[in-house]
Each structure stands twice: as C-alpha cells, then as structure tokens.
PDB file of C-alpha atoms in Angstrom:
ATOM      1  CA  ASP V   1     -17.994 -56.705  81.620  1.00 64.00           C
ATOM      2  CA  THR V   2     -20.537 -59.376  80.718  1.00 70.00           C
ATOM      3  CA  ALA V   3     -20.618 -62.423  82.986  1.00 92.00           C
ATOM      4  CA  VAL V   4     -21.934 -64.908  80.412  1.00 96.00           C
ATOM      5  CA  SER V   5     -21.654 -63.904  76.787  1.00 96.00           C
ATOM      6  CA  GLN V   6     -22.849 -65.611  73.635  1.00 96.00           C
ATOM      7  CA  THR V   7     -22.110 -65.010  69.979  1.00 96.00           C
ATOM      8  CA  PRO V   8     -23.829 -64.445  67.716  1.00 97.00           C
ATOM      9  CA  LYS V   9     -27.012 -62.896  69.097  1.00 95.00           C
ATOM     10  CA  TYR V  10     -28.922 -63.656  65.906  1.00 97.00           C
ATOM     11  CA  LEU V  11     -28.278 -66.432  63.416  1.00 97.00           C
ATOM     12  CA  VAL V  12     -30.287 -66.889  60.238  1.00 97.00           C
ATOM     13  CA  THR V  13     -29.364 -69.797  58.018  1.00 97.00           C
ATOM     14  CA  GLN V  14     -30.660 -72.274  55.483  1.00 97.00           C
ATOM     15  CA  MET V  15     -31.731 -75.838  56.153  1.00 97.00           C
ATOM     16  CA  GLY V  16     -28.883 -78.304  55.874  1.00 97.00           C
ATOM     17  CA  ASN V  17     -26.177 -75.853  56.907  1.00 97.00           C
ATOM     18  CA  ASP V  18     -23.788 -76.321  59.842  1.00 97.00           C
ATOM     19  CA  LYS V  19     -23.459 -73.561  62.409  1.00 97.00           C
ATOM     20  CA  SER V  20     -21.820 -72.892  65.765  1.00 97.00           C
ATOM     21  CA  ILE V  21     -22.760 -70.782  68.761  1.00 98.00           C
ATOM     22  CA  LYS V  22     -20.075 -69.707  71.187  1.00 97.00           C
ATOM     23  CA  CYS V  23     -20.382 -69.131  74.921  1.00 97.00           C
ATOM     24  CA  GLU V  24     -17.916 -67.703  77.392  1.00 97.00           C
ATOM     25  CA  GLN V  25     -18.204 -67.025  81.107  1.00 96.00           C
ATOM     26  CA  ASN V  26     -15.847 -64.938  83.224  1.00 95.00           C
ATOM     27  CA  LEU V  27     -17.336 -65.931  86.585  1.00 94.00           C
ATOM     28  CA  GLY V  28     -14.856 -68.699  87.316  1.00 92.00           C
ATOM     29  CA  HIS V  29     -17.652 -71.283  87.429  1.00 91.00           C
ATOM     30  CA  ASP V  30     -16.972 -74.968  86.932  1.00 89.00           C
ATOM     31  CA  THR V  31     -20.309 -75.876  85.330  1.00 91.00           C
ATOM     32  CA  MET V  32     -21.817 -74.673  82.066  1.00 93.00           C
ATOM     33  CA  TYR V  33     -25.067 -75.497  80.327  1.00 93.00           C
ATOM     34  CA  TRP V  34     -26.950 -75.190  77.050  1.00 96.00           C
ATOM     35  CA  TYR V  35     -30.709 -74.674  77.047  1.00 95.00           C
ATOM     36  CA  LYS V  36     -33.213 -74.485  74.219  1.00 96.00           C
ATOM     37  CA  GLN V  37     -36.222 -72.173  74.461  1.00 95.00           C
ATOM     38  CA  ASP V  38     -38.937 -72.971  71.965  1.00 94.00           C
ATOM     39  CA  SER V  39     -41.531 -70.676  70.426  1.00 93.00           C
ATOM     40  CA  LYS V  40     -43.840 -71.210  73.419  1.00 92.00           C
ATOM     41  CA  LYS V  41     -40.998 -70.041  75.687  1.00 92.00           C
ATOM     42  CA  PHE V  42     -40.545 -73.487  77.213  1.00 93.00           C
ATOM     43  CA  LEU V  43     -36.979 -73.958  78.470  1.00 94.00           C
ATOM     44  CA  LYS V  44     -35.279 -77.325  78.385  1.00 92.00           C
ATOM     45  CA  ILE V  45     -31.746 -78.301  79.231  1.00 93.00           C
ATOM     46  CA  MET V  46     -29.711 -79.855  76.457  1.00 94.00           C
ATOM     47  CA  PHE V  47     -26.215 -80.353  77.865  1.00 91.00           C
ATOM     48  CA  SER V  48     -24.118 -79.652  80.910  1.00 90.00           C
ATOM     49  CA  TYR V  49     -20.360 -79.680  81.337  1.00 89.00           C
ATOM     50  CA  ASN V  50     -18.391 -79.662  84.546  1.00 87.00           C
ATOM     51  CA  ASN V  51     -14.728 -78.773  84.214  1.00 84.00           C
ATOM     52  CA  LYS V  52     -14.752 -79.657  80.507  1.00 83.00           C
ATOM     53  CA  GLU V  53     -16.434 -82.983  81.158  1.00 86.00           C
ATOM     54  CA  LEU V  54     -19.926 -83.800  79.838  1.00 88.00           C
ATOM     55  CA  ILE V  55     -22.235 -84.588  82.765  1.00 85.00           C
ATOM     56  CA  ILE V  56     -25.716 -84.073  81.357  1.00 84.00           C
ATOM     57  CA  ASN V  57     -26.769 -85.086  77.881  1.00 85.00           C
ATOM     58  CA  GLU V  58     -30.504 -84.949  77.348  1.00 86.00           C
ATOM     59  CA  THR V  59     -32.200 -86.709  74.457  1.00 78.00           C
ATOM     60  CA  VAL V  60     -30.865 -84.291  71.890  1.00 87.00           C
ATOM     61  CA  PRO V  61     -30.257 -85.311  68.245  1.00 90.00           C
ATOM     62  CA  ASN V  62     -26.619 -86.165  67.667  1.00 91.00           C
ATOM     63  CA  ARG V  63     -26.527 -83.342  65.120  1.00 95.00           C
ATOM     64  CA  PHE V  64     -25.926 -81.192  68.192  1.00 95.00           C
ATOM     65  CA  SER V  65     -22.415 -81.459  69.561  1.00 94.00           C
ATOM     66  CA  PRO V  66     -21.157 -79.391  72.478  1.00 93.00           C
ATOM     67  CA  LYS V  67     -17.480 -78.703  72.904  1.00 93.00           C
ATOM     68  CA  SER V  68     -15.711 -77.296  75.924  1.00 92.00           C
ATOM     69  CA  PRO V  69     -12.112 -76.296  75.180  1.00 91.00           C
ATOM     70  CA  ASP V  70     -11.702 -75.028  78.738  1.00 91.00           C
ATOM     71  CA  LYS V  71     -13.994 -74.502  81.688  1.00 89.00           C
ATOM     72  CA  ALA V  72     -14.745 -70.908  80.679  1.00 94.00           C
ATOM     73  CA  HIS V  73     -16.047 -71.838  77.236  1.00 95.00           C
ATOM     74  CA  LEU V  74     -18.827 -74.086  76.002  1.00 95.00           C
ATOM     75  CA  ASN V  75     -19.631 -74.011  72.322  1.00 96.00           C
ATOM     76  CA  LEU V  76     -22.534 -75.632  70.517  1.00 97.00           C
ATOM     77  CA  HIS V  77     -22.137 -76.956  67.012  1.00 97.00           C
ATOM     78  CA  ILE V  78     -25.182 -77.968  64.998  1.00 96.00           C
ATOM     79  CA  ASN V  79     -24.930 -80.046  61.830  1.00 96.00           C
ATOM     80  CA  SER V  80     -27.496 -80.330  59.072  1.00 97.00           C
ATOM     81  CA  LEU V  81     -29.831 -77.717  60.491  1.00 97.00           C
ATOM     82  CA  GLU V  82     -33.561 -78.422  60.330  1.00 96.00           C
ATOM     83  CA  LEU V  83     -36.580 -76.142  60.528  1.00 96.00           C
ATOM     84  CA  GLY V  84     -37.369 -77.489  63.999  1.00 94.00           C
ATOM     85  CA  ASP V  85     -34.036 -76.262  65.304  1.00 96.00           C
ATOM     86  CA  SER V  86     -35.323 -72.699  65.152  1.00 97.00           C
ATOM     87  CA  ALA V  87     -35.353 -71.492  68.752  1.00 97.00           C
ATOM     88  CA  VAL V  88     -33.478 -69.337  71.214  1.00 97.00           C
ATOM     89  CA  TYR V  89     -30.440 -71.072  72.683  1.00 97.00           C
ATOM     90  CA  PHE V  90     -29.199 -69.994  76.082  1.00 96.00           C
ATOM     91  CA  CYS V  91     -25.867 -70.690  77.655  1.00 96.00           C
ATOM     92  CA  ALA V  92     -25.594 -70.633  81.444  1.00 95.00           C
ATOM     93  CA  SER V  93     -22.963 -71.181  84.089  1.00 93.00           C
ATOM     94  CA  SER V  94     -23.037 -72.071  87.746  1.00 90.00           C
ATOM     95  CA  PRO V  95     -20.728 -72.886  90.633  1.00 86.00           C
ATOM     96  CA  GLY V  96     -22.697 -76.137  90.709  1.00 74.00           C
ATOM     97  CA  LEU V  97     -23.177 -78.040  93.935  1.00 69.00           C
ATOM     98  CA  ALA V  98     -21.415 -76.325  96.826  1.00 65.00           C
ATOM     99  CA  GLY V  99     -21.835 -77.163 100.476  1.00 62.00           C
ATOM    100  CA  GLY V 100     -24.685 -79.490  99.616  1.00 62.00           C
ATOM    101  CA  VAL V 101     -26.653 -76.661  97.998  1.00 66.00           C
ATOM    102  CA  TYR V 102     -27.320 -76.166  94.324  1.00 71.00           C
ATOM    103  CA  ASN V 103     -26.420 -72.624  93.359  1.00 79.00           C
ATOM    104  CA  GLU V 104     -28.259 -70.521  90.849  1.00 85.00           C
ATOM    105  CA  GLN V 105     -27.358 -70.453  87.210  1.00 90.00           C
ATOM    106  CA  PHE V 106     -26.301 -67.311  85.377  1.00 93.00           C
ATOM    107  CA  PHE V 107     -27.663 -67.015  81.863  1.00 94.00           C
ATOM    108  CA  GLY V 108     -26.294 -65.465  78.734  1.00 95.00           C
ATOM    109  CA  PRO V 109     -28.406 -63.154  76.544  1.00 94.00           C
ATOM    110  CA  GLY V 110     -29.385 -65.938  74.158  1.00 95.00           C
ATOM    111  CA  THR V 111     -28.868 -66.692  70.474  1.00 97.00           C
ATOM    112  CA  ARG V 112     -31.944 -66.586  68.290  1.00 96.00           C
ATOM    113  CA  LEU V 113     -31.514 -69.200  65.584  1.00 97.00           C
ATOM    114  CA  THR V 114     -33.800 -69.071  62.576  1.00 97.00           C
ATOM    115  CA  VAL V 115     -33.618 -71.884  60.031  1.00 97.00           C
ATOM    116  CA  LEU V 116     -35.214 -71.107  56.672  1.00 96.00           C
TER     117      LEU V 116
ATOM    118  CA  ALA F   1     -38.507 -87.012  89.604  1.00 78.00           C
ATOM    119  CA  GLN F   2     -38.808 -83.338  90.308  1.00 85.00           C
ATOM    120  CA  SER F   3     -41.140 -81.014  88.425  1.00 90.00           C
ATOM    121  CA  VAL F   4     -42.785 -77.625  88.715  1.00 94.00           C
ATOM    122  CA  THR F   5     -46.147 -76.402  87.482  1.00 96.00           C
ATOM    123  CA  GLN F   6     -46.981 -72.752  87.019  1.00 97.00           C
ATOM    124  CA  LEU F   7     -50.673 -72.040  87.230  1.00 93.00           C
ATOM    125  CA  GLY F   8     -51.731 -69.448  84.722  1.00 92.00           C
ATOM    126  CA  SER F   9     -49.735 -68.830  81.583  1.00 94.00           C
ATOM    127  CA  HIS F  10     -50.818 -65.202  81.552  1.00 97.00           C
ATOM    128  CA  VAL F  11     -51.481 -62.849  84.469  1.00 97.00           C
ATOM    129  CA  SER F  12     -52.648 -59.281  84.059  1.00 97.00           C
ATOM    130  CA  VAL F  13     -52.615 -56.710  86.866  1.00 97.00           C
ATOM    131  CA  SER F  14     -52.996 -52.978  87.126  1.00 97.00           C
ATOM    132  CA  GLU F  15     -50.048 -50.830  88.093  1.00 97.00           C
ATOM    133  CA  GLY F  16     -49.897 -50.639  91.884  1.00 97.00           C
ATOM    134  CA  ALA F  17     -51.850 -53.868  92.391  1.00 98.00           C
ATOM    135  CA  LEU F  18     -50.607 -57.031  94.064  1.00 98.00           C
ATOM    136  CA  VAL F  19     -48.718 -59.476  91.888  1.00 98.00           C
ATOM    137  CA  LEU F  20     -49.227 -63.181  92.596  1.00 98.00           C
ATOM    138  CA  LEU F  21     -47.626 -65.793  90.356  1.00 98.00           C
ATOM    139  CA  ARG F  22     -48.275 -69.392  91.318  1.00 98.00           C
ATOM    140  CA  CYS F  23     -45.841 -72.280  91.329  1.00 97.00           C
ATOM    141  CA  ASN F  24     -46.323 -75.778  92.664  1.00 96.00           C
ATOM    142  CA  TYR F  25     -43.531 -78.294  92.817  1.00 94.00           C
ATOM    143  CA  SER F  26     -43.187 -82.029  92.997  1.00 91.00           C
ATOM    144  CA  SER F  27     -40.118 -83.474  94.650  1.00 84.00           C
ATOM    145  CA  SER F  28     -39.293 -86.574  96.638  1.00 77.00           C
ATOM    146  CA  VAL F  29     -36.355 -84.807  98.280  1.00 78.00           C
ATOM    147  CA  PRO F  30     -36.083 -81.339  99.831  1.00 78.00           C
ATOM    148  CA  PRO F  31     -36.257 -79.058  96.794  1.00 86.00           C
ATOM    149  CA  TYR F  32     -34.049 -76.214  95.725  1.00 89.00           C
ATOM    150  CA  LEU F  33     -36.453 -73.740  94.112  1.00 93.00           C
ATOM    151  CA  PHE F  34     -35.832 -70.658  92.026  1.00 94.00           C
ATOM    152  CA  TRP F  35     -37.732 -67.864  90.357  1.00 97.00           C
ATOM    153  CA  TYR F  36     -36.232 -66.315  87.252  1.00 97.00           C
ATOM    154  CA  VAL F  37     -37.423 -63.349  85.196  1.00 97.00           C
ATOM    155  CA  GLN F  38     -36.939 -62.901  81.473  1.00 96.00           C
ATOM    156  CA  TYR F  39     -37.401 -59.436  80.010  1.00 94.00           C
ATOM    157  CA  PRO F  40     -38.143 -59.232  76.266  1.00 89.00           C
ATOM    158  CA  ASN F  41     -35.223 -60.360  74.126  1.00 85.00           C
ATOM    159  CA  GLN F  42     -33.002 -60.953  77.131  1.00 89.00           C
ATOM    160  CA  GLY F  43     -31.631 -63.862  79.084  1.00 91.00           C
ATOM    161  CA  LEU F  44     -32.940 -65.085  82.411  1.00 94.00           C
ATOM    162  CA  GLN F  45     -32.149 -63.251  85.620  1.00 95.00           C
ATOM    163  CA  LEU F  46     -32.471 -64.729  89.078  1.00 94.00           C
ATOM    164  CA  LEU F  47     -35.166 -63.118  91.222  1.00 96.00           C
ATOM    165  CA  LEU F  48     -34.786 -65.296  94.306  1.00 95.00           C
ATOM    166  CA  LYS F  49     -34.022 -68.801  95.494  1.00 92.00           C
ATOM    167  CA  TYR F  50     -35.081 -71.198  98.249  1.00 91.00           C
ATOM    168  CA  THR F  51     -32.436 -73.481  99.656  1.00 83.00           C
ATOM    169  CA  SER F  52     -34.105 -74.493 102.935  1.00 77.00           C
ATOM    170  CA  ALA F  53     -32.610 -71.678 105.032  1.00 75.00           C
ATOM    171  CA  ALA F  54     -35.841 -69.689 105.472  1.00 85.00           C
ATOM    172  CA  THR F  55     -39.352 -70.272 104.163  1.00 90.00           C
ATOM    173  CA  LEU F  56     -39.934 -66.613 103.236  1.00 94.00           C
ATOM    174  CA  VAL F  57     -37.404 -65.568 100.664  1.00 94.00           C
ATOM    175  CA  LYS F  58     -36.853 -61.992  99.589  1.00 95.00           C
ATOM    176  CA  GLY F  59     -35.502 -61.246  96.155  1.00 95.00           C
ATOM    177  CA  ILE F  60     -34.650 -58.354  93.929  1.00 95.00           C
ATOM    178  CA  ASN F  61     -37.044 -55.634  92.745  1.00 94.00           C
ATOM    179  CA  GLY F  62     -39.378 -56.082  95.727  1.00 96.00           C
ATOM    180  CA  PHE F  63     -40.345 -59.675  94.957  1.00 97.00           C
ATOM    181  CA  GLU F  64     -40.640 -62.377  97.562  1.00 97.00           C
ATOM    182  CA  ALA F  65     -41.774 -65.988  97.690  1.00 97.00           C
ATOM    183  CA  GLU F  66     -42.920 -68.272 100.445  1.00 95.00           C
ATOM    184  CA  PHE F  67     -42.068 -71.950 100.558  1.00 94.00           C
ATOM    185  CA  LYS F  68     -45.012 -73.982 101.859  1.00 94.00           C
ATOM    186  CA  LYS F  69     -44.195 -77.636 102.182  1.00 91.00           C
ATOM    187  CA  SER F  70     -47.745 -78.600 103.155  1.00 92.00           C
ATOM    188  CA  GLU F  71     -49.051 -77.093  99.937  1.00 93.00           C
ATOM    189  CA  THR F  72     -45.966 -77.937  97.819  1.00 94.00           C
ATOM    190  CA  SER F  73     -46.027 -74.336  96.676  1.00 95.00           C
ATOM    191  CA  PHE F  74     -43.545 -71.548  96.083  1.00 96.00           C
ATOM    192  CA  HIS F  75     -45.693 -68.623  94.934  1.00 97.00           C
ATOM    193  CA  LEU F  76     -44.096 -65.332  93.921  1.00 98.00           C
ATOM    194  CA  THR F  77     -45.559 -62.055  95.153  1.00 98.00           C
ATOM    195  CA  LYS F  78     -44.951 -58.338  94.953  1.00 98.00           C
ATOM    196  CA  PRO F  79     -47.149 -55.893  96.878  1.00 97.00           C
ATOM    197  CA  SER F  80     -47.311 -53.240  94.175  1.00 97.00           C
ATOM    198  CA  ALA F  81     -46.765 -53.878  90.471  1.00 97.00           C
ATOM    199  CA  HIS F  82     -44.718 -51.510  88.377  1.00 97.00           C
ATOM    200  CA  MET F  83     -44.833 -51.181  84.615  1.00 96.00           C
ATOM    201  CA  SER F  84     -41.233 -52.380  84.481  1.00 96.00           C
ATOM    202  CA  ASP F  85     -42.286 -55.725  86.014  1.00 97.00           C
ATOM    203  CA  ALA F  86     -43.902 -56.794  82.736  1.00 97.00           C
ATOM    204  CA  ALA F  87     -41.933 -59.866  81.698  1.00 97.00           C
ATOM    205  CA  GLU F  88     -41.937 -63.654  81.577  1.00 97.00           C
ATOM    206  CA  TYR F  89     -41.482 -65.384  84.935  1.00 98.00           C
ATOM    207  CA  PHE F  90     -40.191 -68.895  85.392  1.00 97.00           C
ATOM    208  CA  CYS F  91     -40.297 -71.108  88.437  1.00 97.00           C
ATOM    209  CA  ALA F  92     -37.638 -73.832  88.496  1.00 95.00           C
ATOM    210  CA  VAL F  93     -36.482 -76.719  90.648  1.00 92.00           C
ATOM    211  CA  HIS F  94     -33.069 -78.321  90.780  1.00 86.00           C
ATOM    212  CA  SER F  95     -33.242 -82.044  90.201  1.00 81.00           C
ATOM    213  CA  ASN F  96     -31.054 -84.345  92.254  1.00 76.00           C
ATOM    214  CA  THR F  97     -29.095 -85.049  89.068  1.00 76.00           C
ATOM    215  CA  GLY F  98     -28.056 -81.422  88.730  1.00 75.00           C
ATOM    216  CA  LYS F  99     -30.595 -80.331  86.119  1.00 84.00           C
ATOM    217  CA  LEU F 100     -32.645 -77.155  86.452  1.00 89.00           C
ATOM    218  CA  ILE F 101     -36.224 -78.015  85.526  1.00 92.00           C
ATOM    219  CA  PHE F 102     -38.399 -75.085  84.509  1.00 95.00           C
ATOM    220  CA  GLY F 103     -42.097 -74.518  84.659  1.00 95.00           C
ATOM    221  CA  GLN F 104     -44.000 -73.414  81.591  1.00 96.00           C
ATOM    222  CA  GLY F 105     -43.596 -69.752  82.393  1.00 96.00           C
ATOM    223  CA  THR F 106     -46.096 -66.994  83.238  1.00 97.00           C
ATOM    224  CA  THR F 107     -46.365 -63.797  81.253  1.00 97.00           C
ATOM    225  CA  LEU F 108     -47.028 -60.847  83.526  1.00 98.00           C
ATOM    226  CA  GLN F 109     -48.801 -57.916  81.932  1.00 97.00           C
ATOM    227  CA  VAL F 110     -49.018 -54.637  83.878  1.00 97.00           C
ATOM    228  CA  LYS F 111     -51.692 -52.213  82.791  1.00 97.00           C
ATOM    229  CA  PRO F 112     -51.439 -48.474  83.496  1.00 95.00           C
TER     230      PRO F 112
END
C-alpha cells in the first residue's frame, strides 16, 4: 500500500492544453506539498497545503492551481501548458511541525510531464 | 534565509571505497537538516535527519552524517560503497517558514 501516490506517472501533451495531476496520501498527514524538479534535477517547492488550507505559494505562474478537496488529496491543475512546464512534479506529505521539530517529508513517485 | 550548498555535482567512487558527499548550510536559526536519496525514475527517500538531538546521525543503508556547527556542515558518509548506492543525493534544510530547501544534488557513481 503506497504511502504517497500520484497519477499519472507520465503525461505527454501539446502546448496550450490543460492537464491535472492527482496526489493522494494515506499517512494521515496534515500537510501536503507540490515540488517541481527541472532537467538539471533541481527541486523547488511550488505549493503547500495544511488541512486543505494554502500556506505556501511560491512565485509560480497562476496557470498552476492546486486544489485540496480533503487533507489526504492535493491535486495540481495546469492551464495553457508551455514548453517550460516540462519537468517532473513531485507530491509530498508531512506531519508538519510537531513538538517544535519539523518532520521529514514523504515523497510520491513523481509525474513526468512532457509538453510538445 | 536558510540555504544549503552541495559541493560537487558528481562524485565517483569504487565499490568498497568510502563515500563522502558534502553539504554546507546557511541558517540564522538552529537548522533542521535532511539527506534524501533519489534512485533513477523514483521519488525521494529520506536517508537521515538532524533535529538537534545528536550531532552524529545514523540513517538507512549504512549512511551517517555529522552536524558540525563550527563548520556549518552536514556531510554524508558511508564507509563502504555498494553498487546499489548509485543515485542522486540531496541535502535539504527546513526554513523557518515551513519550506524544505534543497541543495543542487550530487550524483554518486559507483564503479565496480
């Protein structure tokens, strides 16, 4: 039973299309995240939700819109896809801050998005 | 603001040799530091974490890291490399705003 799962694993689409990536965690965590890993493997946070509430929103184009229907799910919708959106997108979850200590994040397997 | 720098984007060792992956951090507050490993076409997996309990931290797969405040370092070591250790390794620090900030990553190659 996968702790953090993402669908789809691969996504190939044309420029200008709209697509969504889904993420689910069964760890009971309150906090979920989206990261983007570029072609040089650099990882950068995009968004974070805590109990369905947006708490981190990095300087990401507003074509990217996260949605959290409940605390176990955090989906990422991307409008008007551009070539530069090609990357691997990782979802992660974490208990967050507990006892004054930041806990580790648990990552999903990633979604490789290719925009043609 | 917190940050981490990984020295060496690519490290190559022979099987059985010592693995040393370098990470230096910058933080104005006591840092929470992590090492993650990413195997090809997979997500990130936690190797170990430092949360101020002990300066020498032991992780999975025989890895360990030592927190040295005087050197602002958190280098990752393993006494004897195995072929299965070949992967991408990321050092990360938790910012005081809840973000995990990653270093640039180090590719570890293990030669037979």
